[in-house]
Coordinates of C-alpha atoms in Angstrom, one line a residue:
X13 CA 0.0 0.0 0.0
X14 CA 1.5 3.3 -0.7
X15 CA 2.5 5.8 2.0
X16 CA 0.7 8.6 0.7
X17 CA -2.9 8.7 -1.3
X18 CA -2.6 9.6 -4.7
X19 CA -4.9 12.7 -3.9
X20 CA -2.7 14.0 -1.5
X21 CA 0.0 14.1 -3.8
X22 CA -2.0 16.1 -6.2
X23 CA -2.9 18.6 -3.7
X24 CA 1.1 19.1 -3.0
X25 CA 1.4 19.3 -6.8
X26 CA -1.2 21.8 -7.6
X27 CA 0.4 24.1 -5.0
X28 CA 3.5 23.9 -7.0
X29 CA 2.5 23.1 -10.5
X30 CA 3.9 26.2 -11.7
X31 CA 7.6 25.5 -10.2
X32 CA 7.3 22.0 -12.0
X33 CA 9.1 22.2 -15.3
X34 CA 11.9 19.6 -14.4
X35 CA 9.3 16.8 -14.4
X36 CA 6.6 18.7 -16.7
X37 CA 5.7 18.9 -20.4
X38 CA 6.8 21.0 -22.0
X39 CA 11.2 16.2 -41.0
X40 CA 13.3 16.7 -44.0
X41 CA 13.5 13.1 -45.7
X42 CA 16.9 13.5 -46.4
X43 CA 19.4 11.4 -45.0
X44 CA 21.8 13.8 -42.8
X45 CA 25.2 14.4 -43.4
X46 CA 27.8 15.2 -40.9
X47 CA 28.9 18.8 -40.3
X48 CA 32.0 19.0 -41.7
X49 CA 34.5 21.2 -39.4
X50 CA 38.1 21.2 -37.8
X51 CA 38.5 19.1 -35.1
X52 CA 38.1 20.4 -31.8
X53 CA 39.9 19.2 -29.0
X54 CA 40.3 19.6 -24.8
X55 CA 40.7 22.9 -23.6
X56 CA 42.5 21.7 -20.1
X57 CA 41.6 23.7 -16.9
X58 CA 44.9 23.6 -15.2
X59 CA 48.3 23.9 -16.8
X60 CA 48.8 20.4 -15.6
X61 CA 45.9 18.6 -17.2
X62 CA 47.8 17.5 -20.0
X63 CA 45.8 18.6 -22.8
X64 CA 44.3 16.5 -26.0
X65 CA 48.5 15.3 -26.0
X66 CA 48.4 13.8 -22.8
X67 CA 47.3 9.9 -22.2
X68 CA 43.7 10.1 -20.8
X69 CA 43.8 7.2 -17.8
X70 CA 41.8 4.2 -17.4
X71 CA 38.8 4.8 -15.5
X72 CA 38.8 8.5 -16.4
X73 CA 34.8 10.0 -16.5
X74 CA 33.5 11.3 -19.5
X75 CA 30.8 13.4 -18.4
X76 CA 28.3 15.6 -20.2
X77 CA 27.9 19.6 -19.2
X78 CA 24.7 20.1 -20.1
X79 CA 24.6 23.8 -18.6
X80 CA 28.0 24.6 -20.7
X81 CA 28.4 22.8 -25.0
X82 CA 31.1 20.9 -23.7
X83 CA 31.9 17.0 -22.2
X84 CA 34.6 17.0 -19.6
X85 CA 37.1 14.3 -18.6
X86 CA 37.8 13.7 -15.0
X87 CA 40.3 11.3 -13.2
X88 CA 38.2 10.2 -10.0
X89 CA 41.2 8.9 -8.3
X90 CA 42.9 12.5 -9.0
X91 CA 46.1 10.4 -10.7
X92 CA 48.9 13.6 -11.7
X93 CA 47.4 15.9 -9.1
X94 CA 44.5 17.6 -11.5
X95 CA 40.8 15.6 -11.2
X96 CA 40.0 17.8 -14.5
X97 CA 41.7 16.7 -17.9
X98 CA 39.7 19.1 -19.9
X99 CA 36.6 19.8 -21.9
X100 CA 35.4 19.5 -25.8
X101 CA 33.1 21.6 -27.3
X102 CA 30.3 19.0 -28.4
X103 CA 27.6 21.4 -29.3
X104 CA 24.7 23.1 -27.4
X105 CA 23.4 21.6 -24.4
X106 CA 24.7 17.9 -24.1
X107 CA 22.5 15.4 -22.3
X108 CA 23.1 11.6 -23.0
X109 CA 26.3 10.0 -24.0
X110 CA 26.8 6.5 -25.0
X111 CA 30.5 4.9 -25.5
X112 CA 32.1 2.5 -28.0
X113 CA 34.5 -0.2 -28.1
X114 CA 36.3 2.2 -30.1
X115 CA 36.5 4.5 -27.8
X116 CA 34.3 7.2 -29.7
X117 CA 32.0 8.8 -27.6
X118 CA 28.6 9.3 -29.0
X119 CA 26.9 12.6 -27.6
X120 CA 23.1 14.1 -28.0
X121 CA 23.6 17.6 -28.2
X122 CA 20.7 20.3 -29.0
X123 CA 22.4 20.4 -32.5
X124 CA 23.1 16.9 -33.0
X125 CA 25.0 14.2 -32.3
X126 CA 28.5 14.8 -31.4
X127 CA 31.1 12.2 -32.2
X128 CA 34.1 12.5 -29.8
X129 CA 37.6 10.6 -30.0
X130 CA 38.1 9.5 -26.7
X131 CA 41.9 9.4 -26.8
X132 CA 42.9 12.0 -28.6
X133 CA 40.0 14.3 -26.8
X134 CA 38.9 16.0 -29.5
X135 CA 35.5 15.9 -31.5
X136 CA 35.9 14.2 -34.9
X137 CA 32.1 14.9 -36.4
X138 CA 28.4 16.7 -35.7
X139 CA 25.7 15.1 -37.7
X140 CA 22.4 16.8 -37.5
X141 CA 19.1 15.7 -36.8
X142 CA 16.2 15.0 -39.3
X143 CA 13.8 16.0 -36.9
X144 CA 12.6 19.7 -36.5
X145 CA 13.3 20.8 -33.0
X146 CA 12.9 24.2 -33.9
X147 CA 15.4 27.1 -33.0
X148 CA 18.7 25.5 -31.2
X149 CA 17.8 26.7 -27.5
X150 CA 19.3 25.3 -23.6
X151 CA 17.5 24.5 -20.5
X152 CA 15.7 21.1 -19.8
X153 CA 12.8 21.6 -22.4
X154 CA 15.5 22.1 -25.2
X155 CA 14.7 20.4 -28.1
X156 CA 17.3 17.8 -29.5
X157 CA 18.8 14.9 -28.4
X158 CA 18.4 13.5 -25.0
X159 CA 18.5 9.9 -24.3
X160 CA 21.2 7.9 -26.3
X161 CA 22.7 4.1 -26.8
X162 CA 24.4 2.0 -29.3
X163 CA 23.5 -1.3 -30.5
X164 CA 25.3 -4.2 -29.6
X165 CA 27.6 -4.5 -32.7
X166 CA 28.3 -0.5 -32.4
X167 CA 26.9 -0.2 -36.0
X168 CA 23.5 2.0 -35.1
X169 CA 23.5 4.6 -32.8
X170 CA 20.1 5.5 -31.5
X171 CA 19.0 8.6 -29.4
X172 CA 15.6 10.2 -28.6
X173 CA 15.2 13.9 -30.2
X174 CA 12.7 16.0 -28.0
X175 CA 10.1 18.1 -30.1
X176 CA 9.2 21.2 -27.7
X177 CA 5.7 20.9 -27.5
X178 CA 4.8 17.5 -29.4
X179 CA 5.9 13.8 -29.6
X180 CA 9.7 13.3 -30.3
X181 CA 11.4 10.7 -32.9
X182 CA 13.7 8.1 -32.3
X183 CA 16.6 8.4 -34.8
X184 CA 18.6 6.2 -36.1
X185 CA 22.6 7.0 -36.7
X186 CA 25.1 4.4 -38.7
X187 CA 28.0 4.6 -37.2
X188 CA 30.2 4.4 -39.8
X189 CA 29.0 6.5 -42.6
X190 CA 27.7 9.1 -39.6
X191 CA 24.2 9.4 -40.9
X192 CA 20.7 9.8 -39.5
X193 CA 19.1 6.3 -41.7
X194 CA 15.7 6.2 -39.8
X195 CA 13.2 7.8 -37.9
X196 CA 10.9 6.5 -35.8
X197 CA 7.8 8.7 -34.3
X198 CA 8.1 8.2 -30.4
X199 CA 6.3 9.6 -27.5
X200 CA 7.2 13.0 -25.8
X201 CA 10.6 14.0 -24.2
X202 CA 12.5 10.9 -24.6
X203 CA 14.9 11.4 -21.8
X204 CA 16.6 7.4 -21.6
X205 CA 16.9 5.4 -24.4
X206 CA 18.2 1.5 -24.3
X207 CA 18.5 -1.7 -26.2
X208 CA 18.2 -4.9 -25.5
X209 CA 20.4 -7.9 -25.4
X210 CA 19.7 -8.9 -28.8
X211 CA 20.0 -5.6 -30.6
X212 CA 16.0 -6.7 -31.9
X213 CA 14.1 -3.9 -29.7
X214 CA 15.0 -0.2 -28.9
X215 CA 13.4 1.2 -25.8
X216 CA 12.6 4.9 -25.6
X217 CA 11.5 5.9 -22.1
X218 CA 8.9 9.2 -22.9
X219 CA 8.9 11.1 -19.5
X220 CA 5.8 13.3 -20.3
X221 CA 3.6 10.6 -22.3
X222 CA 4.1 7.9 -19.3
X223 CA 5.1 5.3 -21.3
X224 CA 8.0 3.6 -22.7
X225 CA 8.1 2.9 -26.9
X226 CA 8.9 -0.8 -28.4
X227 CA 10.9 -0.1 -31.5
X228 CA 11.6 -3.0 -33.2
X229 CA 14.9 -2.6 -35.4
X230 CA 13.8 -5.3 -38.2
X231 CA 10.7 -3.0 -39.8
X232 CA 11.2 0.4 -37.4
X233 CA 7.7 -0.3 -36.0
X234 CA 6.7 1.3 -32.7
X235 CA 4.5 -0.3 -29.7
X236 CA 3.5 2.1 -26.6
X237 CA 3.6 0.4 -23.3
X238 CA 1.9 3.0 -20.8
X239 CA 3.8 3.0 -17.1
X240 CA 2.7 5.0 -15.1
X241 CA 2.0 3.3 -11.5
X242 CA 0.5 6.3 -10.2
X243 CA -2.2 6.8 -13.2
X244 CA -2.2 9.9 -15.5
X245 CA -3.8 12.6 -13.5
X246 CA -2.1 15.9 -13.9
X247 CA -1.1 15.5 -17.5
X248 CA 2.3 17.2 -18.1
X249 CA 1.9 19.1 -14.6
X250 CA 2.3 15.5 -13.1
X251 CA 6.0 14.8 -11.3
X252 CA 4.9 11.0 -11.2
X253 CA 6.2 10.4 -15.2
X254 CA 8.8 7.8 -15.9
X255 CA 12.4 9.4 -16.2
X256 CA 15.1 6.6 -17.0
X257 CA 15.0 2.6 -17.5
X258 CA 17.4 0.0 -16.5
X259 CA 17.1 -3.5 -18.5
X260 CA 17.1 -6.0 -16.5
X261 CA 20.8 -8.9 -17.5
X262 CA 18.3 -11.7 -16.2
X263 CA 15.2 -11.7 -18.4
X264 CA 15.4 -8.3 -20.4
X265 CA 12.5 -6.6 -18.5
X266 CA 12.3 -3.2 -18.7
X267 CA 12.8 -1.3 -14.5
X268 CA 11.6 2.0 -13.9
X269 CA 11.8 3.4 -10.3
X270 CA 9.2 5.9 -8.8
X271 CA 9.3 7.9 -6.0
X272 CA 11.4 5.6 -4.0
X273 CA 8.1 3.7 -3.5
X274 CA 7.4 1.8 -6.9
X275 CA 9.5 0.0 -9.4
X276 CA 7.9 -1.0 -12.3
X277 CA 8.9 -4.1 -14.2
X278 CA 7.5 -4.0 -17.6
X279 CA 7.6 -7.1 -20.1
X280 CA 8.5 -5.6 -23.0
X281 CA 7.2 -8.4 -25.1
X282 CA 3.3 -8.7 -23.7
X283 CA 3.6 -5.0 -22.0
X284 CA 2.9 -6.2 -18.4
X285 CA 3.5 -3.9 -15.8
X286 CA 4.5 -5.5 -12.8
X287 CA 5.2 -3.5 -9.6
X288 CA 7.2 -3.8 -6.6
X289 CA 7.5 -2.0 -3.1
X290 CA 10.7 0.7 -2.7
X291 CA 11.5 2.1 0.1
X292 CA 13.5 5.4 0.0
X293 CA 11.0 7.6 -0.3
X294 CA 11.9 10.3 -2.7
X295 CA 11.4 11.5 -6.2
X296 CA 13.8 9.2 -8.5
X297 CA 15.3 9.8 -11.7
X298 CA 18.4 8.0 -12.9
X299 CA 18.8 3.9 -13.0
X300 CA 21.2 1.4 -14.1
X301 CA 21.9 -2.2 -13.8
X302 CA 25.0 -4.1 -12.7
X303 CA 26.0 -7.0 -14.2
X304 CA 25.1 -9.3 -11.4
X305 CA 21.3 -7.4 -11.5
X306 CA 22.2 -5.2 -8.5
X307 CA 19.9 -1.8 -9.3
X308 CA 21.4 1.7 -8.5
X309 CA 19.0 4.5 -8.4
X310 CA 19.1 7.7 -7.7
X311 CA 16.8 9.9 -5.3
X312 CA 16.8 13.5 -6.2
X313 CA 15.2 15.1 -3.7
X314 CA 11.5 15.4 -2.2
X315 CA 8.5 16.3 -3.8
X316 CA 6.7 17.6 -0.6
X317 CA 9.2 17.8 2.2
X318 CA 6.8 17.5 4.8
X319 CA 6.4 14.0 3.7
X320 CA 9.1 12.8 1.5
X321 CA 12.8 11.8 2.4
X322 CA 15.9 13.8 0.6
X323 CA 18.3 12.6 -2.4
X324 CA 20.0 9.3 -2.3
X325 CA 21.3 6.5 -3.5
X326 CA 19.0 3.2 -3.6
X327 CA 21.2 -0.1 -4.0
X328 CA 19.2 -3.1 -4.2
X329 CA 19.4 -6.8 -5.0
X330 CA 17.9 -8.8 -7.2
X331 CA 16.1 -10.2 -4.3
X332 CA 14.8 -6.8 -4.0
X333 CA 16.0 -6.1 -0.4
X334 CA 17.5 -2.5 -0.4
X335 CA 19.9 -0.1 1.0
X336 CA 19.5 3.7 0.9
X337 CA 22.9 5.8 0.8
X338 CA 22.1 9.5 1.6
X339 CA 23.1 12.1 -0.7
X340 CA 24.1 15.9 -0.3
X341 CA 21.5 17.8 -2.7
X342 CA 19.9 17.1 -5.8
X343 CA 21.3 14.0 -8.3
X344 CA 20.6 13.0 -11.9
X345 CA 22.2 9.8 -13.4
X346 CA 24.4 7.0 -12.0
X347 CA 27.5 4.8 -13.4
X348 CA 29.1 2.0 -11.9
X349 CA 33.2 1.2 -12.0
X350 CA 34.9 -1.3 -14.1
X351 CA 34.8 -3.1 -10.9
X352 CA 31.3 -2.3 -9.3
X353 CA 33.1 -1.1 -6.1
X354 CA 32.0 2.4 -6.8
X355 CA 29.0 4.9 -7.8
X356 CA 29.2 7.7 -9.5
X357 CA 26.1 9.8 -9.6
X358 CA 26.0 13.4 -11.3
X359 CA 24.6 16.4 -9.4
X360 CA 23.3 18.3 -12.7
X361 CA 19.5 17.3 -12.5
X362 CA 17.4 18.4 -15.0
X363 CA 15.3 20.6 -12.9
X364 CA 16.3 23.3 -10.2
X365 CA 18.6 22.8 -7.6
X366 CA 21.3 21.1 -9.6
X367 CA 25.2 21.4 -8.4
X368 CA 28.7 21.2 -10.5
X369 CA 29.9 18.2 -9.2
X370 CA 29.9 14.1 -8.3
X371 CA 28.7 12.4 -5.7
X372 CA 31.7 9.4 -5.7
X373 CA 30.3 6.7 -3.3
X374 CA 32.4 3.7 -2.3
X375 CA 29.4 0.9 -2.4
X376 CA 31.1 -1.3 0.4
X377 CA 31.2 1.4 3.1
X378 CA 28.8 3.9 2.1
X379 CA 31.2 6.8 2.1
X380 CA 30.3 9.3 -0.1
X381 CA 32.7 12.3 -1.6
X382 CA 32.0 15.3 -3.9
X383 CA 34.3 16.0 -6.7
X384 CA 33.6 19.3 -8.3
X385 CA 33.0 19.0 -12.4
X386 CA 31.8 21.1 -14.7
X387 CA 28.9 22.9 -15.7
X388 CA 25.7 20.9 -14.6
X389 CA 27.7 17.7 -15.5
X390 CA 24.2 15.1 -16.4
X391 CA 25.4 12.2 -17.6
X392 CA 28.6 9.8 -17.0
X393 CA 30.4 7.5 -19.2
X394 CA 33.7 5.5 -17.8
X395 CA 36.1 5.2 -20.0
X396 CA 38.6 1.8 -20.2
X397 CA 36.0 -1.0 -19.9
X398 CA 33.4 1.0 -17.8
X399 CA 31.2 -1.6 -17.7
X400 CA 27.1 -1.7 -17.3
X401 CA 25.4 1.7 -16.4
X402 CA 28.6 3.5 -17.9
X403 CA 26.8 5.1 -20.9

């Protein structure tokens, strides 16, 4: 049984509906071709960060600035003194970023989709969307890319291009030539994208639609499965909208966490929605899997404080028994170590309240330490065999 009644909630919410907008609403034909311009490569920080020459370390963060057009590499262990080894102009706005066994770093930007050499820090390529997002803008309701992953044999690149004001598209990207192939009609503000084992299905998670889009990658068919464990009342005022997905190594099912309360298992073959008891109590956003089925979501912060716990870190089993790390202000997205030992969850959020920074958390003790980074840093790749959750 839930905490709190579903009409208390929207009482909070209507007393608030106008301070919402983190977790409220709002082709040409062609194929694209990539922008052709100079490379352009890390602007270090420090005079010892070693600049686009210097060897970028094992382990080293990419993370995406989404208040700034850059991505910024970060040492966590600090390894030659300097935590920040730069930044690359990417384009407006980044939010997702998915990594390759290349080491290219795939970016959706509000201009398109960035293509970043890992190792010699410097983007190699910019190919624009087919969709019209309208004017090239920043802020969370920027139109453009937003959730991003690659398929299993790196070939196709997909990422979820928000239309301000309507339903968004799924595009397609080959890799190799660097052009937009496909595009699939999705639902609104696709802010996660994922694939699944197989490379045959494409999930787009549409935060203000409450559902989650079946793509199938043989025909480029689309199936809504609605998930919203709270219902639909409030519309695009509501805060109880799914924000990122986490497959499941087991069995492929689809999680996505709510309000520290609710995690929603969806077969993405039949579309059942199955749903089972959280307990951190707070608003949730980011999610990822490790590879032994351990979840690690992310608490940003309460919706009504009189009620509601503040940000954290949720780390449960796949028995489903939990632990809840505290965190120090407002989070967005999580990645795990090559090794699992450690967390790292971004402090940009896509609503108010965000912070330049990471929250570094050993898992074994709990510890938790901020590492300043960037310019509303959102999302976190690991470079050097990052593993699950590190794109």
């Amino acid at each position: 049984m839930n905490r709190r009644s579903l009409a208390g909630r929207l009482a909070a919410l209507a007393a608030v509906t106008a301070t919402l907008a983190g977790c409220a609403a709002d082709g040409d034909d062609g194929a694209a071709s990539p922008v052709s311009a100079p490379p352009v490569s890390a602007s270090p920080r420090t005079p010892d960060s070693g600049g686009a020459s210097a060897r970028t370390p094992g382990g080293t963060l990419l993370v995406t600035d989404f208040g700034a057009d850059t991505v910024t590499f970060v040492d966590p262990a600090g390894r030659g003194g300097a935590a920040d080894l730069g930044s690359v102009r990417v384009g407006t706005a980044p939010y997702g970023i998915a990594l390759g066994e290349d080491g290219t770093a795939w970016v959706a930007t509000a201009e398109g989709v960035a293509a970043v050499d890992t190792r010699t820090r410097e983007r190699i390529a910019l190919i624009p969307y087919r969709t019209d997002t309208g004017p090239v803008t920043t802020g969370e309701y920027r139109g453009g890319g937003m959730g991003i992953a690659l398929s299993p044999d790196g070939r196709r690149l997909y990422v979820g291009v928000n239309v301000p004001g309507g339903n968004g598209t799924l595009e397609v990207v080959d890799t190799g030539r660097r052009q937009v192939t496909e595009v699939v009609p999705v639902g609104r503000r696709p802010f996660d994208v994922d694939v699944s084992r197989d490379g045959r299905q494409v999930y787009a998670t549409n935060h203000d639609s409450f559902d989650v889009s079946v793509v199938d990658t043989g025909d480029w068919t689309a199936r809504r499965i609605e998930v919203a464990p709270y219902g639909t009342e409030g519309g695009l005022g509501s805060w109880l909208k799914p924000h990122y997905t986490a497959v499941r190594p087991s069995d492929g099912a689809l999680l996505l966490p709510y309000e520290g309360e609710r995690l929603a298992v969806v077969d993405p073959g039949t579309g059942r929605v199955r749903i089972e008891e959280m307990t951190a109590n707070t608003h949730q956003h980011g999610v990822t899997a490790g590879a032994d089925g351990t979840l690690y979501v992310v608490g940003t912060g309460p919706i009504d404080p009189s009620e509601d716990d503040g940000p954290s870190l949720t780390v449960r089993t796949p028995e489903g028994e939990e632990r809840v790390i505290a965190l120090d202000g407002p989070h967005e997205t999580v990645a795990l170590s090559a090794d699992g030992a450690t967390a790292y969850v971004s402090g940009g959020f896509t609503h108010e309240g965000y912070w330049n920074g990471l929250s570094v958390v050993d898992l074994d003790t709990g510890r938790v330490t901020r590492l300043p980074v960037g310019e509303r840093p959102l999302a976190i790749a690991v470079l050097g065999g990052g593993g699950p959750g590190s794109t």
